[in-house]
GROMACS .gro file of C-alpha atoms in nm:
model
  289
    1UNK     CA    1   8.801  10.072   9.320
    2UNK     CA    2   8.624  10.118   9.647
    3UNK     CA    3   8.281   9.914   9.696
    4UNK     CA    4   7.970   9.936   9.864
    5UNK     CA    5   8.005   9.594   9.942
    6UNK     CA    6   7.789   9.583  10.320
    7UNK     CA    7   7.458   9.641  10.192
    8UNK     CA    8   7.180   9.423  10.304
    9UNK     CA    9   6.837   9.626  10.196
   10UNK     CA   10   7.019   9.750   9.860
   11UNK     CA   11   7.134   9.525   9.610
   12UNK     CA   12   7.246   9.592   9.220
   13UNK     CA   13   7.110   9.317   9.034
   14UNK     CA   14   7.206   9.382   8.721
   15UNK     CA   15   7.357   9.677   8.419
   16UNK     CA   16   7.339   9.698   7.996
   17UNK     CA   17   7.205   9.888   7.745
   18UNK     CA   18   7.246  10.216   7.969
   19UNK     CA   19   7.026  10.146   8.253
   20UNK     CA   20   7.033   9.965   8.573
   21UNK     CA   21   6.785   9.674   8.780
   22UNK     CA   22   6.816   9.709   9.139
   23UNK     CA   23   6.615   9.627   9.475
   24UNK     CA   24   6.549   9.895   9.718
   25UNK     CA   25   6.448   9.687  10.006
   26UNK     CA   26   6.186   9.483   9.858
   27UNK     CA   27   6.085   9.704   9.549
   28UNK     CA   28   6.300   9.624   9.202
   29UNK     CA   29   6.349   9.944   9.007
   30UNK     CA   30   6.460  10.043   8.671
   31UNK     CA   31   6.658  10.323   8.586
   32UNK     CA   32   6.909  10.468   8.381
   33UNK     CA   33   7.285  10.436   8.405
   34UNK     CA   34   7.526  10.575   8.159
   35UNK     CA   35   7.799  10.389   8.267
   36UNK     CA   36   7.637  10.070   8.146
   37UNK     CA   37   7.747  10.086   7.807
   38UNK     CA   38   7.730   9.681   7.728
   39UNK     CA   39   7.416   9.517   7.635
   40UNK     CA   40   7.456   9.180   7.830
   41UNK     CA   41   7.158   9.145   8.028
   42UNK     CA   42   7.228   8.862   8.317
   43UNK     CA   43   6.911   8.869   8.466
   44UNK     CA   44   6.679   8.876   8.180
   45UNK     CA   45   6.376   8.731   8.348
   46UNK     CA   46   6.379   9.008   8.602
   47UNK     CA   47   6.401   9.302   8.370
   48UNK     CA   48   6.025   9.334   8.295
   49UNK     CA   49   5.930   9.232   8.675
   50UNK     CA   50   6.012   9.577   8.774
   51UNK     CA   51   5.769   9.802   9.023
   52UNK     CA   52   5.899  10.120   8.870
   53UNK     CA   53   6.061  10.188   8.524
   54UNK     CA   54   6.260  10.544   8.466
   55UNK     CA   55   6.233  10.627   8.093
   56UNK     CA   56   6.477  10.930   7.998
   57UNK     CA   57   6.294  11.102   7.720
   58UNK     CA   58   6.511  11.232   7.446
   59UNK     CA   59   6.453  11.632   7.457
   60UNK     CA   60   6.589  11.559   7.831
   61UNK     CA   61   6.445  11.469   8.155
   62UNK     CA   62   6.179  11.165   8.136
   63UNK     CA   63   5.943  11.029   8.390
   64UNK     CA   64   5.847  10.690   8.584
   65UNK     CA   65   5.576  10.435   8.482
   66UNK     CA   66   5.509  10.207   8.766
   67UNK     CA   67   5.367   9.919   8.720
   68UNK     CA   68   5.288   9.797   9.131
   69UNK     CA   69   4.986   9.987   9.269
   70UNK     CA   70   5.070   9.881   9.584
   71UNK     CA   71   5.420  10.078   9.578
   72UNK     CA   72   5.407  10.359   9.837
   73UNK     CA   73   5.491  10.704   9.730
   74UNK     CA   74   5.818  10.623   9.992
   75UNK     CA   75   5.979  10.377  10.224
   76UNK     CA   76   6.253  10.340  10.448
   77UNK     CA   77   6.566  10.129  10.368
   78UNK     CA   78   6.828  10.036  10.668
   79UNK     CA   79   7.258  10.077  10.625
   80UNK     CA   80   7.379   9.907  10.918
   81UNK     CA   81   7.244  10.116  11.230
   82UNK     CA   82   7.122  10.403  10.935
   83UNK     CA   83   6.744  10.417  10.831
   84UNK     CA   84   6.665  10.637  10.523
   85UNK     CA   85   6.348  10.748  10.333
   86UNK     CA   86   6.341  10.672   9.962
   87UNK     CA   87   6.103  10.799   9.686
   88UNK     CA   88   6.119  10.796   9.318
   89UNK     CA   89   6.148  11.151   9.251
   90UNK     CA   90   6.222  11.330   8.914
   91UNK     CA   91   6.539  11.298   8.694
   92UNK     CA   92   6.589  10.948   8.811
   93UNK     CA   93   6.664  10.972   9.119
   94UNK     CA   94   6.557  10.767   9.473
   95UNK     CA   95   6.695  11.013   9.725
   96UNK     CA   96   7.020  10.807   9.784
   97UNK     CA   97   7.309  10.757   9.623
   98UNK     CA   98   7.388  10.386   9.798
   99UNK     CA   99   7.769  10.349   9.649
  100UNK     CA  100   7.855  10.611   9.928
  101UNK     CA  101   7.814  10.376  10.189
  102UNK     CA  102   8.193  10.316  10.156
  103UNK     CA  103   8.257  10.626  10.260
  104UNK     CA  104   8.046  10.637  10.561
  105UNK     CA  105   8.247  10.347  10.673
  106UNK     CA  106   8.523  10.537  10.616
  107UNK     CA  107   8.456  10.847  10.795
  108UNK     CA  108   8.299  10.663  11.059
  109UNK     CA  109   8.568  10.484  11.174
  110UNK     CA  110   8.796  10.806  11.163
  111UNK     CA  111   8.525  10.969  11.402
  112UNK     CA  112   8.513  10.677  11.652
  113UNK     CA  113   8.886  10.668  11.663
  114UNK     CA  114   8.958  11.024  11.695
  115UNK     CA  115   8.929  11.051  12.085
  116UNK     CA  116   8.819  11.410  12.071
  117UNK     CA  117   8.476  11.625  11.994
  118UNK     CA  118   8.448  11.622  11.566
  119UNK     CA  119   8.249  11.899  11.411
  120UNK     CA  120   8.174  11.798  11.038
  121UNK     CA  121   8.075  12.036  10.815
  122UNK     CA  122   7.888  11.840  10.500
  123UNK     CA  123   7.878  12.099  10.190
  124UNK     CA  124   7.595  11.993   9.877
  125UNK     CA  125   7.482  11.778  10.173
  126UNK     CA  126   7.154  11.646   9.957
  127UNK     CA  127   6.884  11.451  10.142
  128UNK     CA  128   7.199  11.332  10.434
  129UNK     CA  129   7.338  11.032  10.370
  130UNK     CA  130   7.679  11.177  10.472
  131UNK     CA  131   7.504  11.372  10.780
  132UNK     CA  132   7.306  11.056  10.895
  133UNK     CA  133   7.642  10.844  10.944
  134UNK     CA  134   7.841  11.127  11.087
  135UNK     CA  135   7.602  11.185  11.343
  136UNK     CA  136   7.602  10.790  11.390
  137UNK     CA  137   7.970  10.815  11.447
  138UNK     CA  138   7.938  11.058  11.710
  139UNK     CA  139   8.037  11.362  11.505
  140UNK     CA  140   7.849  11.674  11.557
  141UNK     CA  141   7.743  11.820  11.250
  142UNK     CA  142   7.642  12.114  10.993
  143UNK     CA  143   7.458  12.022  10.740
  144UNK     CA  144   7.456  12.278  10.369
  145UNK     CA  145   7.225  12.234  10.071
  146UNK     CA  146   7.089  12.511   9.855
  147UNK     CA  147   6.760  12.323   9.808
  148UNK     CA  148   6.492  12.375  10.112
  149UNK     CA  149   6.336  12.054  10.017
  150UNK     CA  150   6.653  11.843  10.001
  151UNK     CA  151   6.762  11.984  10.375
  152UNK     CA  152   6.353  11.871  10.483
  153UNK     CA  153   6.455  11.528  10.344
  154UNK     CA  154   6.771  11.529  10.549
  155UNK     CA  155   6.615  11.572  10.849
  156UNK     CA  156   6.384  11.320  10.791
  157UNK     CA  157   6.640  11.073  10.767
  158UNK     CA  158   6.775  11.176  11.068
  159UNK     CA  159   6.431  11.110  11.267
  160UNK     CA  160   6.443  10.791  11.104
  161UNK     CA  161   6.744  10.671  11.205
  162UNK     CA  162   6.669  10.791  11.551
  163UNK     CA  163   6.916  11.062  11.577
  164UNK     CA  164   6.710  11.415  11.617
  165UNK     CA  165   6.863  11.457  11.984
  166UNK     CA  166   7.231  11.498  11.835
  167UNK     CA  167   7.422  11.846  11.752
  168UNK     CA  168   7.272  11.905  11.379
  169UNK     CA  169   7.234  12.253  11.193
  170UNK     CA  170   7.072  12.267  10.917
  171UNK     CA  171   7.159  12.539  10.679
  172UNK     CA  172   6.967  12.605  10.315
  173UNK     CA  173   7.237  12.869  10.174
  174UNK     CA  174   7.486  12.886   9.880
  175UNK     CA  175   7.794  12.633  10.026
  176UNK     CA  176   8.087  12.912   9.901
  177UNK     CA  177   7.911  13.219  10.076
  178UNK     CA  178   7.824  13.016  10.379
  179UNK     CA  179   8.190  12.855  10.374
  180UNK     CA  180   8.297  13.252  10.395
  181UNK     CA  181   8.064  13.371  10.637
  182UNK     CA  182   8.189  13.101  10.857
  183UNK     CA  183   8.541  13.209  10.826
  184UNK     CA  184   8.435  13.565  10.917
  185UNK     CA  185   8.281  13.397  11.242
  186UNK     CA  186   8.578  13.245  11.348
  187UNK     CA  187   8.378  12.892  11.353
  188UNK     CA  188   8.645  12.599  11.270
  189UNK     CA  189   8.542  12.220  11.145
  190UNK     CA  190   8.702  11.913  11.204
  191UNK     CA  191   8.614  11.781  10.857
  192UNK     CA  192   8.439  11.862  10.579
  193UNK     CA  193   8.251  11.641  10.335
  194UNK     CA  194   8.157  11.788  10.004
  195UNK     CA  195   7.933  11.625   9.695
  196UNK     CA  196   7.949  11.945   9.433
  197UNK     CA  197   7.740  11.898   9.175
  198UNK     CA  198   7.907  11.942   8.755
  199UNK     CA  199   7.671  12.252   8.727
  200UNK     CA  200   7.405  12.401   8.956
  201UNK     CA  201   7.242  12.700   9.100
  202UNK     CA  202   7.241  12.840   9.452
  203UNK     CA  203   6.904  12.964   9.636
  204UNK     CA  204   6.956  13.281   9.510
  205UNK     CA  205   7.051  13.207   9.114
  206UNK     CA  206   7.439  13.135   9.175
  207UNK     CA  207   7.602  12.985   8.942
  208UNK     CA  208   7.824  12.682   9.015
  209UNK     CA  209   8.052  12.503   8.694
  210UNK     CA  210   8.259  12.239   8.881
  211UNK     CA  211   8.571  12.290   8.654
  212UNK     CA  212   8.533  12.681   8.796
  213UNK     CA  213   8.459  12.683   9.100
  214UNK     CA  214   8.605  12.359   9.303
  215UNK     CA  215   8.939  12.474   9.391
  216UNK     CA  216   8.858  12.810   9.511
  217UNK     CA  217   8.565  12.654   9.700
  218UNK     CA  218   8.903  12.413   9.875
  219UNK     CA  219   9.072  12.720   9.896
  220UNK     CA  220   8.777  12.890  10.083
  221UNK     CA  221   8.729  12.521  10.304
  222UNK     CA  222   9.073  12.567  10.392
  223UNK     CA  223   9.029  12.904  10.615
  224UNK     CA  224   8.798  12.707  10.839
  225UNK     CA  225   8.904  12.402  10.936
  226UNK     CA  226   9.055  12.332  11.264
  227UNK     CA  227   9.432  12.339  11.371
  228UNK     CA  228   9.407  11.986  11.380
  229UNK     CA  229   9.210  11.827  11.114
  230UNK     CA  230   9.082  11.494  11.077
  231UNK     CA  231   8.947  11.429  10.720
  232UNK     CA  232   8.853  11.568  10.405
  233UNK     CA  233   8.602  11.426  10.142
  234UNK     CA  234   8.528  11.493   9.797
  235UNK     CA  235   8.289  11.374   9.628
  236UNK     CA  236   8.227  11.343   9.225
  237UNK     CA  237   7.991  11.231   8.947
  238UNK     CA  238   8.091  11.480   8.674
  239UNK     CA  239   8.221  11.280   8.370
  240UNK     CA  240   8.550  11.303   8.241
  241UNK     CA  241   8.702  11.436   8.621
  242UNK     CA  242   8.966  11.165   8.706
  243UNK     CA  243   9.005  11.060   9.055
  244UNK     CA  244   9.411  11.225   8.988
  245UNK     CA  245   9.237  11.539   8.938
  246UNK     CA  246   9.103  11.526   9.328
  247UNK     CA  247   9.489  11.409   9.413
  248UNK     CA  248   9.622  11.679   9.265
  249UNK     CA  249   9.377  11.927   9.420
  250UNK     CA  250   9.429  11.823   9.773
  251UNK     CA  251   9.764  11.781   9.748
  252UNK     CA  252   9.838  12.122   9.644
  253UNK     CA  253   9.568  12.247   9.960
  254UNK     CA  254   9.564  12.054  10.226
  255UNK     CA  255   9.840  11.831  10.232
  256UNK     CA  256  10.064  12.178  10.179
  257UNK     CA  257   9.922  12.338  10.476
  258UNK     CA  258   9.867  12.021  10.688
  259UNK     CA  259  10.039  11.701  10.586
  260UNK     CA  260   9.857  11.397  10.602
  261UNK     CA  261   9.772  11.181  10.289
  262UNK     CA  262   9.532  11.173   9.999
  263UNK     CA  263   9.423  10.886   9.801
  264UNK     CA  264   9.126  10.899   9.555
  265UNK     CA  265   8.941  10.631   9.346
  266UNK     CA  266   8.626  10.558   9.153
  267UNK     CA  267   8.339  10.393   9.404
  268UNK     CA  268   8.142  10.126   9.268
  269UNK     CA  269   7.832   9.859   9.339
  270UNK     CA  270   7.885   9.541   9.261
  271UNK     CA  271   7.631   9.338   9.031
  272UNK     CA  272   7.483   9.033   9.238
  273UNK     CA  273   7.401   8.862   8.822
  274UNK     CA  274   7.747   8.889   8.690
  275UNK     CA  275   8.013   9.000   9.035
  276UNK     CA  276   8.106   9.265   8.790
  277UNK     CA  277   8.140   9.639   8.899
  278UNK     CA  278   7.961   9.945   8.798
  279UNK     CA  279   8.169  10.248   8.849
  280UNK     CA  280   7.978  10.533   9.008
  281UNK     CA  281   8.142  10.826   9.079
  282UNK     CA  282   8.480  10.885   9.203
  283UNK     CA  283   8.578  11.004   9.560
  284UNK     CA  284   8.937  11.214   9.694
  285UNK     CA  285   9.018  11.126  10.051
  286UNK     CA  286   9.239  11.342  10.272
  287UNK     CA  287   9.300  11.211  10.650
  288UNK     CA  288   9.532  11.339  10.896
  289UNK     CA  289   9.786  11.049  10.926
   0.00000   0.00000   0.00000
């Protein structure tokens, strides 16, 4: 398992009974986690201290109670050189998905190292987690969400981390037509990053099932990257796709047409209670050698 283990403003405190106790900088949320399927609470003094509680309600959905006046509607918490904006928002979520800082670290170093120009494509791009650390790394990059008000986060965190001055487009389009309109324009990437959701719409009622629509979406990637690629990321939350799934999908793409190597595993946080892991997601890596 890869682990977000460099986090200084983030920590997982603890994980049972199907929810999870964390700090984002110095506020201690509460939120759910299906992964936590035990119901061994380390930290049991802590999980009633919280500033914010996410209860799921059972017709789907759910809400936050807060229980800290003083808790701003957002704040900023720092990755390294990174600085991103995070806000309670609706169906759990803060605006960050923290276990991908170990692939920024990945990716980064692959962009420092390359000795050439890198133009990164990032495809279901979100609020820019991805985006922020490429353009860290020195990457130039496009940046592809289907939600307006996700790609106004992005470039938020971008200001924030004190990167607005380098090559950024930001796009608010469905990823597969944009991905083809590219390839039309004769515009090649370096690397792509991609975080497709299990099911989704585009801005314009598109319908996107993961199981359907992945590998023809690699296929598509494919046409536009450059004669000499660097990486290729996928990431994954949908339950029940195995991290041999994305080997066997870039093995039979770009490793056909390109060589290089894949290797794919879940990511994870590690609980500060307990040193135990909580599995996250999983991620398929292709790099060039």
């Amino acid at each position: 398992m890869w682990c977000a283990d460099s986090w200084i403003d983030y920590k997982l405190i603890d994980s049972a009974d199907g929810e999870k106790l964390e700090y984002w900088g110095k506020y201690l949320l509460r939120r759910p986690d299906p992964q936590a399927v035990w119901s061994v609470k380390s930290e049991k003094n802590l999980w009633n201290k919280t500033d914010a509680w996410y209860h799921r309600s059972n017709s789907g959905g759910g809400k936050w109670q807060f229980f800290n006046k003083k808790l701003p509607e957002r704040w900023t918490i720092s990755y390294r050189d990174l600085t991103f904006n995070i806000k309670p928002m609706g169906f759990k979520h803060t605006g960050l998905f923290p276990e991908q800082a170990v692939n920024w670290d990945w990716f980064s170093k692959l962009i420092k190292n390359a000795g050439r120009p890198i133009r990164v494509l990032n495809l279901f791009a979100y609020t820019g987690g991805a985006t922020v650390a490429a353009l860290a790394a020195g990457a130039e990059v496009v940046h592809v969400d289907a939600s307006k008000g996700m790609v106004t986060w992005a470039k938020e965190n971008v200001i924030s981390s004190g990167l607005e001055s380098r090559p950024v487009r930001y796009i608010v389009d469905d990823v597969k037509k944009f991905v083809q309109r590219e390839f039309r324009r004769g515009r090649q990437y370096d690397a792509i990053i991609m975080d497709p959701p299990s099911y989704g719409r585009g801005p314009s009622g598109e319908v996107w099932k993961i199981e359907n629509e992945l590998y023809p979406l690699i296929e598509e990637c494919m046409k536009i990257l450059s004669d000499k690629p660097l990486f290729f990321l996928i990431n994954s939350y949908t339950t029940g796709l195995s991290a041999q799934v994305l080997i066997n999908i870039l093995t039979m793409t770009i490793v056909r047409k390109f060589g290089g190597y894949v290797t794919a595993d879940e990511i994870g946080l590690e609980m500060s209670s307990n040193k135990l892991v909580l599995p996250c997601g999983i991620s398929g890596r292709w790099q060039n050698e």
